[in-house]
Short mmCIF file of C-alpha atoms and ligand atoms in Angstrom, two decimals:
data_model
loop_
_atom_site.label_atom_id
_atom_site.label_comp_id
_atom_site.label_asym_id
_atom_site.label_seq_id
_atom_site.Cartn_x
_atom_site.Cartn_y
_atom_site.Cartn_z
CA UNK A 210 143.20 96.10 114.75
CA UNK A 211 146.96 95.61 115.04
CA UNK A 212 148.12 92.21 113.90
CA UNK A 213 151.41 90.85 115.09
CA UNK A 214 153.42 88.97 112.54
CA UNK A 215 153.19 85.23 113.06
CA UNK A 216 156.22 83.13 112.28
CA UNK A 217 156.13 81.73 108.79
CA UNK A 218 153.40 84.07 107.60
CA UNK A 219 153.91 86.30 104.61
CA UNK A 220 150.93 88.52 105.39
CA UNK A 221 149.27 87.88 108.76
CA UNK A 222 146.50 90.42 108.18
CA UNK A 223 145.36 88.57 105.06
CA UNK A 224 146.22 85.01 106.06
CA UNK A 225 144.43 85.15 109.43
CA UNK A 226 141.51 87.35 108.36
CA UNK A 227 138.15 86.49 109.96
CA UNK A 228 135.86 84.45 107.74
CA UNK A 229 133.32 87.27 107.26
CA UNK A 230 136.02 89.76 106.25
CA UNK A 231 137.67 87.21 103.97
CA UNK A 232 134.35 86.48 102.22
CA UNK A 233 133.71 90.22 101.83
CA UNK A 234 137.19 90.72 100.33
CA UNK A 235 136.62 87.78 97.99
CA UNK A 236 133.28 89.17 96.77
CA UNK A 237 134.72 92.65 96.24
CA UNK A 238 137.38 91.04 94.04
CA UNK A 239 134.85 88.82 92.24
CA UNK A 240 132.93 91.99 91.26
CA UNK A 241 136.08 93.76 90.07
CA UNK A 242 137.48 90.74 88.22
CA UNK A 243 134.22 89.98 86.39
CA UNK A 244 134.05 93.62 85.24
CA UNK A 245 137.71 93.44 84.20
CA UNK A 246 136.93 90.31 82.16
CA UNK A 247 133.99 91.98 80.42
CA UNK A 248 136.14 95.01 79.59
CA UNK A 249 139.34 93.24 78.51
CA UNK A 250 138.72 89.63 77.46
CA UNK A 251 137.14 89.13 73.99
CA UNK A 252 135.69 85.79 75.11
CA UNK A 253 133.87 87.25 78.11
CA UNK A 254 132.87 90.47 76.30
CA UNK A 255 131.18 88.39 73.59
CA UNK A 256 129.61 86.04 76.14
CA UNK A 257 128.06 88.88 78.19
CA UNK A 258 126.76 90.55 75.02
CA UNK A 259 125.35 87.33 73.56
CA UNK A 260 123.63 86.31 76.81
CA UNK A 261 122.20 89.69 77.72
CA UNK A 262 123.97 89.66 81.09
CA UNK A 263 125.93 92.58 82.50
CA UNK A 264 129.06 92.03 84.55
CA UNK A 265 127.52 94.40 87.11
CA UNK A 266 124.88 91.74 87.90
CA UNK A 267 127.59 89.35 89.15
CA UNK A 268 128.03 90.43 92.77
CA UNK A 269 128.42 87.35 94.96
CA UNK A 270 130.00 83.95 94.71
CA UNK A 271 126.55 82.39 94.05
CA UNK A 272 126.19 84.72 91.05
CA UNK A 273 129.17 82.95 89.46
CA UNK A 274 126.72 80.09 88.77
CA UNK A 275 125.26 82.30 86.03
CA UNK A 276 128.58 82.44 84.15
CA UNK A 277 129.77 79.69 81.79
CA UNK A 278 132.10 76.96 82.97
CA UNK A 279 135.32 77.25 81.00
CA UNK A 280 137.40 74.16 80.27
CA UNK A 281 140.74 73.53 78.62
CA UNK A 282 138.74 72.72 75.47
CA UNK A 283 137.03 76.15 75.64
CA UNK A 284 140.42 77.87 75.74
CA UNK A 285 141.72 75.76 72.84
CA UNK A 286 138.62 76.52 70.77
CA UNK A 287 139.14 80.28 71.25
CA UNK A 288 142.76 80.46 70.13
CA UNK A 289 144.63 79.85 66.85
CA UNK A 290 144.35 77.80 64.76
CA UNK A 291 140.61 77.61 65.56
CA UNK A 292 140.11 81.39 65.84
CA UNK A 293 142.19 84.29 64.60
CA UNK A 294 142.61 85.93 67.98
CA UNK A 295 143.23 84.66 71.51
CA UNK A 296 139.79 84.96 73.09
CA UNK A 297 141.09 84.86 76.65
CA UNK A 298 143.96 87.32 76.22
CA UNK A 299 142.92 90.15 78.54
CA UNK A 300 145.66 92.76 78.32
CA UNK A 301 147.33 94.60 75.40
CA UNK A 302 150.01 92.39 73.78
CA UNK A 303 152.71 94.89 74.69
CA UNK A 304 151.83 94.50 78.40
CA UNK A 305 152.39 90.71 78.38
CA UNK A 306 155.58 89.70 80.19
CA UNK A 307 155.62 85.96 79.35
CA UNK A 308 153.70 83.58 77.11
CA UNK A 309 153.27 79.94 78.15
CA UNK A 310 151.77 76.76 76.85
CA UNK A 311 150.36 74.12 79.15
CA UNK A 312 151.15 70.55 78.28
CA UNK A 313 147.76 69.27 77.27
CA UNK A 314 147.33 65.54 76.88
CA UNK A 315 145.54 65.98 73.55
CA UNK A 316 145.59 68.48 70.73
CA UNK A 317 147.17 71.92 70.60
CA UNK A 318 148.48 73.14 73.98
CA UNK A 319 146.58 75.94 75.70
CA UNK A 320 148.25 79.34 75.39
CA UNK A 321 148.62 81.34 78.58
CA UNK A 322 149.58 85.02 78.96
CA UNK A 323 151.02 86.58 82.08
CA UNK A 324 151.70 90.22 82.89
CA UNK A 325 154.30 91.10 85.52
CA UNK A 326 151.38 91.67 87.94
CA UNK A 327 150.33 88.06 87.33
CA UNK A 328 153.88 86.93 88.09
CA UNK A 329 153.69 88.82 91.36
CA UNK A 330 150.51 87.03 92.36
CA UNK A 331 151.73 83.58 91.24
CA UNK A 332 155.00 84.08 93.11
CA UNK A 333 153.18 85.28 96.22
CA UNK A 334 150.99 82.16 96.24
CA UNK A 335 154.09 79.95 96.14
CA UNK A 336 155.87 82.13 98.69
CA UNK A 337 152.96 81.73 101.12
CA UNK A 338 152.87 78.00 100.54
CA UNK A 339 156.64 77.61 101.06
CA UNK A 340 156.54 79.82 104.17
CA UNK A 341 153.65 77.79 105.62
CA UNK A 342 155.83 74.68 105.21
CA UNK A 343 158.61 76.24 107.28
CA UNK A 344 160.85 77.34 104.41
CA UNK A 345 162.55 80.72 104.47
CA UNK A 346 165.76 82.71 104.54
CA UNK A 347 168.81 80.45 104.52
CA UNK A 348 167.09 77.49 102.89
CA UNK A 349 168.67 76.02 99.76
CA UNK A 350 166.01 74.46 97.57
CA UNK A 351 166.51 72.14 94.60
CA UNK A 352 163.63 72.71 92.17
CA UNK A 353 163.06 69.59 90.06
CA UNK A 354 159.95 71.11 88.51
CA UNK A 355 160.38 71.85 84.80
CA UNK A 356 161.57 75.31 83.75
CA UNK A 357 160.06 74.93 80.29
CA UNK A 358 156.89 76.48 78.88
CA UNK A 359 154.91 75.91 82.07
CA UNK A 360 154.82 78.34 84.96
CA UNK A 361 155.89 76.30 87.98
CA UNK A 362 159.69 76.32 88.19
CA UNK A 363 160.00 79.97 87.20
CA UNK A 364 157.40 81.37 89.56
CA UNK A 365 158.78 79.25 92.43
CA UNK A 366 162.13 80.90 91.75
CA UNK A 367 160.60 84.37 91.97
CA UNK A 368 158.86 83.24 95.18
CA UNK A 369 162.25 82.23 96.60
CA UNK A 370 163.53 85.78 96.03
CA UNK A 371 160.71 87.04 98.25
CA UNK A 372 161.64 84.59 101.02
CA UNK A 373 165.40 85.04 100.78
CA UNK A 374 165.94 81.42 99.79
CA UNK A 375 168.61 79.99 97.51
CA UNK A 376 167.33 78.11 94.48
CA UNK A 377 169.19 75.31 92.68
CA UNK A 378 167.19 75.16 89.43
CA UNK A 379 167.94 71.64 88.18
CA UNK A 380 164.53 71.43 86.45
CA UNK A 381 164.48 67.65 86.93
CA UNK A 382 165.19 65.02 89.55
CA UNK A 383 167.82 63.16 87.53
CA UNK A 384 170.58 65.57 88.58
CA UNK A 385 173.99 64.19 89.62
CA UNK A 386 174.44 63.35 93.30
CA UNK A 387 177.09 66.06 93.70
CA UNK A 388 174.19 68.58 93.69
CA UNK A 389 173.30 67.03 97.06
CA UNK A 390 176.79 66.45 98.43
CA UNK A 391 178.37 69.72 97.23
CA UNK A 392 175.53 72.21 97.81
CA UNK A 393 173.81 70.52 100.78
CA UNK A 394 170.23 71.56 99.88
CA UNK A 395 167.76 71.79 102.77
CA UNK A 396 164.71 71.04 100.63
CA UNK A 397 163.75 69.48 97.29
CA UNK A 398 160.66 70.23 95.20
CA UNK A 399 159.67 67.22 93.08
CA UNK A 400 157.18 64.41 92.66
CA UNK A 401 156.75 61.36 94.90
CA UNK A 402 158.14 58.80 92.45
CA UNK A 403 161.02 60.99 91.24
CA UNK A 404 162.07 61.58 94.85
CA UNK A 405 161.85 57.83 95.58
CA UNK A 406 164.06 57.16 92.54
CA UNK A 407 166.50 59.81 93.72
CA UNK A 408 166.70 58.11 97.14
CA UNK A 409 167.36 54.75 95.43
CA UNK A 410 170.06 56.30 93.27
CA UNK A 411 171.78 57.99 96.22
CA UNK A 412 171.73 54.76 98.21
CA UNK A 413 173.24 52.86 95.28
CA UNK A 414 176.09 55.39 95.41
CA UNK A 415 176.54 54.82 99.14
CA UNK A 416 174.79 58.04 100.20
CA UNK A 417 172.07 57.72 102.87
CA UNK A 418 169.24 60.14 101.93
CA UNK A 419 168.53 60.55 105.66
CA UNK A 420 172.02 61.96 106.22
CA UNK A 421 172.03 64.48 103.36
CA UNK A 422 170.76 67.46 105.38
CA UNK A 423 167.49 67.62 103.42
CA UNK A 424 164.92 68.80 105.97
CA UNK A 425 161.74 68.76 103.91
CA UNK A 426 160.34 67.61 100.59
CA UNK A 427 157.68 69.53 98.71
CA UNK A 428 155.69 67.42 96.29
CA UNK A 429 153.04 68.23 93.72
CA UNK A 430 151.92 67.38 90.26
CA UNK A 431 149.65 64.49 91.11
CA UNK A 432 147.70 62.96 93.95
CA UNK A 433 149.23 60.22 96.05
CA UNK A 434 148.20 57.77 98.77
CA UNK A 435 149.11 58.68 102.35
CA UNK A 436 150.99 55.36 102.49
CA UNK A 437 153.24 56.56 99.65
CA UNK A 438 153.82 59.85 101.48
CA UNK A 439 154.79 57.99 104.68
CA UNK A 440 157.18 55.74 102.77
CA UNK A 441 158.82 58.74 101.08
CA UNK A 442 159.06 60.63 104.40
CA UNK A 443 160.71 57.60 105.97
CA UNK A 444 163.22 57.21 103.12
CA UNK A 445 164.36 60.81 103.60
CA UNK A 446 163.53 61.05 107.31
CA UNK A 447 161.78 64.41 106.85
CA UNK A 448 158.27 65.80 106.35
CA UNK A 449 156.69 65.68 102.89
CA UNK A 450 154.37 68.61 102.04
CA UNK A 451 151.76 68.46 99.33
CA UNK A 452 151.13 71.32 96.90
CA UNK A 453 148.60 71.78 94.13
CA UNK A 454 149.70 74.19 91.45
CA UNK A 455 148.85 74.78 87.82
CA UNK A 456 149.48 77.26 85.06
CA UNK A 457 145.80 78.23 85.34
CA UNK A 458 146.58 79.74 88.73
CA UNK A 459 145.69 77.37 91.55
CA UNK A 460 148.71 76.93 93.89
CA UNK A 461 147.44 75.68 97.18
CA UNK A 462 149.86 74.39 99.79
CA UNK A 463 149.77 72.16 102.80
CA UNK A 464 151.06 73.92 105.93
CA UNK A 465 153.06 72.21 108.69
CA UNK A 466 149.82 71.03 110.35
CA UNK A 467 149.17 68.87 107.24
CA UNK A 468 145.39 68.91 107.56
CA UNK A 469 144.40 69.98 104.07
CA UNK A 470 145.83 72.40 101.52
CA UNK A 471 145.24 76.13 102.13
CA UNK A 472 143.62 77.94 99.21
CA UNK A 473 144.94 81.55 98.93
CA UNK A 474 141.40 82.94 99.03
CA UNK A 475 142.33 86.55 98.41
CA UNK A 476 143.88 85.62 95.04
CA UNK A 477 141.83 82.67 93.81
CA UNK A 478 138.21 81.71 94.39
CA UNK A 479 137.57 77.98 94.49
CA UNK A 480 134.19 76.31 94.12
CA UNK A 481 133.38 72.60 94.17
CA UNK A 482 130.72 71.50 91.68
CA UNK A 483 128.57 68.43 91.21
CA UNK A 484 129.47 66.04 88.34
CA UNK A 485 127.08 67.82 85.93
CA UNK A 486 128.76 71.15 86.75
CA UNK A 487 125.38 72.72 87.58
CA UNK A 488 125.51 73.37 91.34
CA UNK A 489 127.94 73.60 94.26
CA UNK A 490 128.35 70.54 96.48
CA UNK A 491 128.03 70.98 100.26
CA UNK A 492 131.19 71.26 102.35
CA UNK A 493 132.66 67.83 103.01
CA UNK A 494 131.29 66.31 99.80
CA UNK A 495 133.57 65.61 96.86
CA UNK A 496 133.24 67.92 93.87
CA UNK A 497 134.97 69.22 90.76
CA UNK A 498 137.39 72.06 91.45
CA UNK A 499 136.30 75.16 89.53
CA UNK A 500 138.47 78.24 90.04
CA UNK A 501 138.11 81.94 89.35
CA UNK A 502 140.98 84.39 89.44
CA UNK A 503 140.63 87.27 91.87
CA UNK A 504 142.30 90.56 90.98
CA UNK A 505 142.71 93.28 93.57
CA UNK A 506 140.69 96.37 92.69
CA UNK A 507 142.72 98.24 90.06
CA UNK A 508 144.77 95.11 89.21
CA UNK A 509 145.43 93.87 85.68
CA UNK A 510 145.92 90.41 84.23
CA UNK A 511 147.05 88.90 80.94
CA UNK A 512 144.50 86.09 81.02
CA UNK A 513 141.55 86.20 83.37
CA UNK A 514 139.72 82.92 83.97
CA UNK A 515 136.32 82.76 85.65
CA UNK A 516 134.79 79.36 86.48
CA UNK A 517 137.70 77.36 85.08
CA UNK A 518 137.04 73.61 85.34
CA UNK A 519 140.31 72.03 86.54
CA UNK A 520 138.95 68.49 85.98
CA UNK A 521 140.32 67.70 89.45
CA UNK A 522 138.28 66.46 92.41
CA UNK A 523 138.51 67.54 96.03
CA UNK A 524 136.40 68.34 99.09
CA UNK A 525 136.46 71.03 101.76
CA UNK A 526 138.29 70.05 104.95
CA UNK A 527 137.37 73.22 106.81
CA UNK A 528 136.70 76.94 106.53
CA UNK A 529 137.59 77.38 110.22
CA UNK A 530 140.93 78.60 111.54
CA UNK A 531 143.69 76.01 111.11
CA UNK A 532 146.01 75.11 114.00
CA UNK A 533 148.70 77.08 112.10
CA UNK A 534 146.59 80.24 112.59
CA UNK A 535 145.58 80.67 108.96
CA UNK A 536 141.88 81.05 108.21
CA UNK A 537 142.03 80.36 104.48
CA UNK A 538 139.96 77.45 103.23
CA UNK A 539 141.52 74.00 103.40
CA UNK A 540 140.80 71.29 100.81
CA UNK A 541 141.71 67.62 100.59
CA UNK A 542 144.59 66.75 98.23
CA UNK A 543 143.05 67.01 94.76
CA UNK A 544 143.01 64.05 92.38
CA UNK A 545 142.41 63.85 88.66
CA UNK A 546 138.87 63.16 87.52
CA UNK A 547 140.25 60.65 84.98
CA UNK A 548 142.33 58.89 87.64
CA UNK A 549 139.64 56.31 88.35
CA UNK A 550 137.85 53.59 86.43
CA UNK A 551 134.34 52.16 86.76
CA UNK A 552 134.13 48.39 87.15
CA UNK A 553 130.48 47.34 87.18
CA UNK A 554 128.93 49.20 90.13
CA UNK A 555 132.33 49.82 91.71
CA UNK A 556 134.91 52.52 91.13
CA UNK A 557 138.63 52.07 91.52
CA UNK A 558 140.88 55.08 92.11
CA UNK A 559 144.53 55.02 91.26
CA UNK A 560 145.36 56.16 94.80
CA UNK A 561 143.48 53.15 96.25
CA UNK A 562 145.74 50.91 94.26
CA UNK A 563 148.74 52.94 95.42
CA UNK A 564 147.61 52.57 99.03
CA UNK A 565 147.49 48.78 98.61
CA UNK A 566 150.92 48.65 96.92
CA UNK A 567 152.55 50.84 99.58
CA UNK A 568 151.39 48.69 102.51
CA UNK A 569 154.48 48.92 104.78
CA UNK A 570 155.12 45.14 104.75
CA UNK A 571 155.36 45.22 100.93
CA UNK A 572 158.01 47.86 100.83
CA UNK A 573 160.90 45.67 101.95
CA UNK A 574 160.57 43.92 98.57
CA UNK A 575 159.00 46.54 96.25
CA UNK A 576 160.40 49.85 94.99
CA UNK A 577 156.90 51.37 94.81
CA UNK A 578 156.53 51.47 91.02
CA UNK A 579 153.24 50.06 89.87
CA UNK A 580 150.86 50.05 86.91
CA UNK A 581 147.51 48.41 86.34
CA UNK A 582 145.50 47.59 83.23
CA UNK A 583 141.82 46.79 83.15
CA UNK A 584 140.53 44.35 80.51
CA UNK A 585 137.04 43.11 79.73
CA UNK A 586 136.26 39.42 80.18
CA UNK A 587 133.10 37.69 78.99
CA UNK A 588 129.81 39.64 79.03
CA UNK A 589 130.25 41.73 82.16
CA UNK A 590 133.42 40.51 83.82
CA UNK A 591 136.74 42.30 84.10
CA UNK A 592 140.38 41.49 84.73
CA UNK A 593 142.68 43.87 86.60
CA UNK A 594 146.32 43.12 85.85
CA UNK A 595 148.67 44.78 88.35
CA UNK A 596 152.37 45.14 87.51
CA UNK A 597 154.85 45.63 90.37
CA UNK A 598 158.62 46.13 90.50
CA UNK A 599 160.65 44.06 92.95
CA UNK A 600 164.02 45.32 94.14
CA UNK A 601 165.24 41.73 93.72
CA UNK A 602 162.78 39.65 91.64
CA UNK A 603 164.50 36.43 92.72
CA UNK A 604 164.02 37.03 96.44
CA UNK A 605 160.64 38.75 96.56
CA UNK A 606 157.72 37.06 98.42
CA UNK A 607 155.17 37.35 95.60
CA UNK A 608 152.36 35.39 97.22
CA UNK A 609 152.41 37.48 100.39
CA UNK A 610 152.49 40.73 98.37
CA UNK A 611 149.59 39.62 96.15
CA UNK A 612 147.49 38.65 99.17
CA UNK A 613 148.17 41.95 100.92
CA UNK A 614 147.34 44.05 97.86
CA UNK A 615 144.05 42.18 97.31
CA UNK A 616 143.12 42.31 101.01
CA UNK A 617 143.88 46.03 101.28
CA UNK A 618 141.87 46.81 98.13
CA UNK A 619 138.89 44.79 99.34
CA UNK A 620 139.05 46.28 102.86
CA UNK A 621 138.95 49.88 101.57
CA UNK A 622 136.68 49.27 98.59
CA UNK A 623 134.04 46.70 99.68
CA UNK A 624 132.14 46.91 96.38
CA UNK A 625 135.27 45.91 94.51
CA UNK A 626 135.93 43.15 97.05
CA UNK A 627 132.40 41.81 96.54
CA UNK A 628 132.87 41.76 92.76
CA UNK A 629 136.05 39.78 93.16
CA UNK A 630 134.41 37.37 95.60
CA UNK A 631 131.51 36.96 93.16
CA UNK A 632 133.84 36.13 90.27
CA UNK A 633 133.01 39.28 88.26
CA UNK A 634 136.53 40.64 88.74
CA UNK A 635 139.80 38.74 88.53
CA UNK A 636 142.99 40.33 89.82
CA UNK A 637 146.24 39.13 88.26
CA UNK A 638 149.79 40.15 89.11
CA UNK A 639 152.97 40.50 87.10
CA UNK A 640 156.31 41.08 88.83
CA UNK A 641 159.40 42.55 87.21
CA UNK A 642 162.73 43.96 88.30
CA UNK A 643 163.35 47.73 88.62
CA UNK A 644 162.55 49.56 85.36
CA UNK A 645 160.56 46.63 83.94
CA UNK A 646 157.09 48.16 83.81
CA UNK A 647 155.50 49.37 80.57
CA UNK A 648 155.12 52.93 81.85
CA UNK A 649 158.87 53.52 81.57
CA UNK A 650 158.56 53.12 77.79
CA UNK A 651 156.24 56.13 77.50
CA UNK A 652 157.41 59.73 77.65
CA UNK A 653 155.66 62.28 79.81
CA UNK A 654 153.57 61.72 82.89
CA UNK A 655 153.00 57.99 83.38
CA UNK A 656 149.45 56.72 83.47
CA UNK A 657 149.32 54.04 86.14
CA UNK A 658 145.71 52.93 85.87
CA UNK A 659 144.73 52.28 82.27
CA UNK A 660 141.32 51.09 81.09
CA UNK A 661 141.90 48.80 78.09
CA UNK A 662 138.33 47.62 77.68
ZN1 ZN B 163 147.37 75.54 108.32
#
């Protein structure tokens, strides 16, 4: 069959492949990759030997259920200083092109090894994602993603080479405004809050973000409420595209249709598991994202992961063809497993709080920054203390904002609303000026919903 190239597609034959062919390609690569792991990765070689399983028995995606789930803790417990060797290193040391560490929240960072082949695949995933968002030759892209020991900024830069784009590698969003006015970037890669801060900073300098020539924003790094996305898109007057990338090799991107993030199914296999990590959940249901690398037959990799537990949650939007023409699986924007707290029978997600904060009527007074702390009260009660930043604390209508946040929370989370109505949950508010919240005192990724019980 002759495929015509579709605009914005890196590889039409792969990206629009029929479901049956795509599944067959995926299973061919599962078989090869599992055998590669048994042959090259000390961790997997020992596991197969100890469990009396042969890699040749793993033939389909269901067979992956027989393999162990690997977590960040598993990687850390099979590397120095715990073990002498790196259990997951799966190529000769001399064949490794780069060595990375992922910023773990606790303990020793995970080591990660990439060959140049791995770089090619990582870059291609980003290139496909960028292309699906309408980026290409002639675009000038500011990359605010860090260029440190993680993979993101660097592999995006290699992806840009493939698309003929210009990269402005600032590595953070706190760059001087002349980067915008002198170089006239057409796109910025960053996070929702950093890009909101950048818009505030430009406006304070008399520059309207809407008039800068920026045509799209690409955000990633953490989940966000659709209300926050709409507010950001309005501040910059351009579309905001979500991406989901990690050093472990995800990298899914939302195309211009914006109905889920496409998973590059020829390069990564994604399963969604139940909370006990024992079985797959049905399509549509929320589950834990567990990924397996897929190598093309004959391919090599510095660090193969099979059944890697991302500790993120998502659900399948569709396995059918997207309006953009791509057939690759679409998932809902992933969110962190630890980004929610249990309050009695109810659960509160950080993004639900964000949705309530970003109610459009609030945003005339608020800058969007928020944090919330949960405290215990009495035998079973709880107090949720929500901190918000007003652009002008003297002129902000606090009562109206409080009422809207509480109403929105209760409307979208009836269980939580019932607890509040029943007196088991009190919701308190604290307003400050810009920069007044506690989270600004802490380095690294801010935690906006903190359980202090
Ligand atoms: Zn699409």
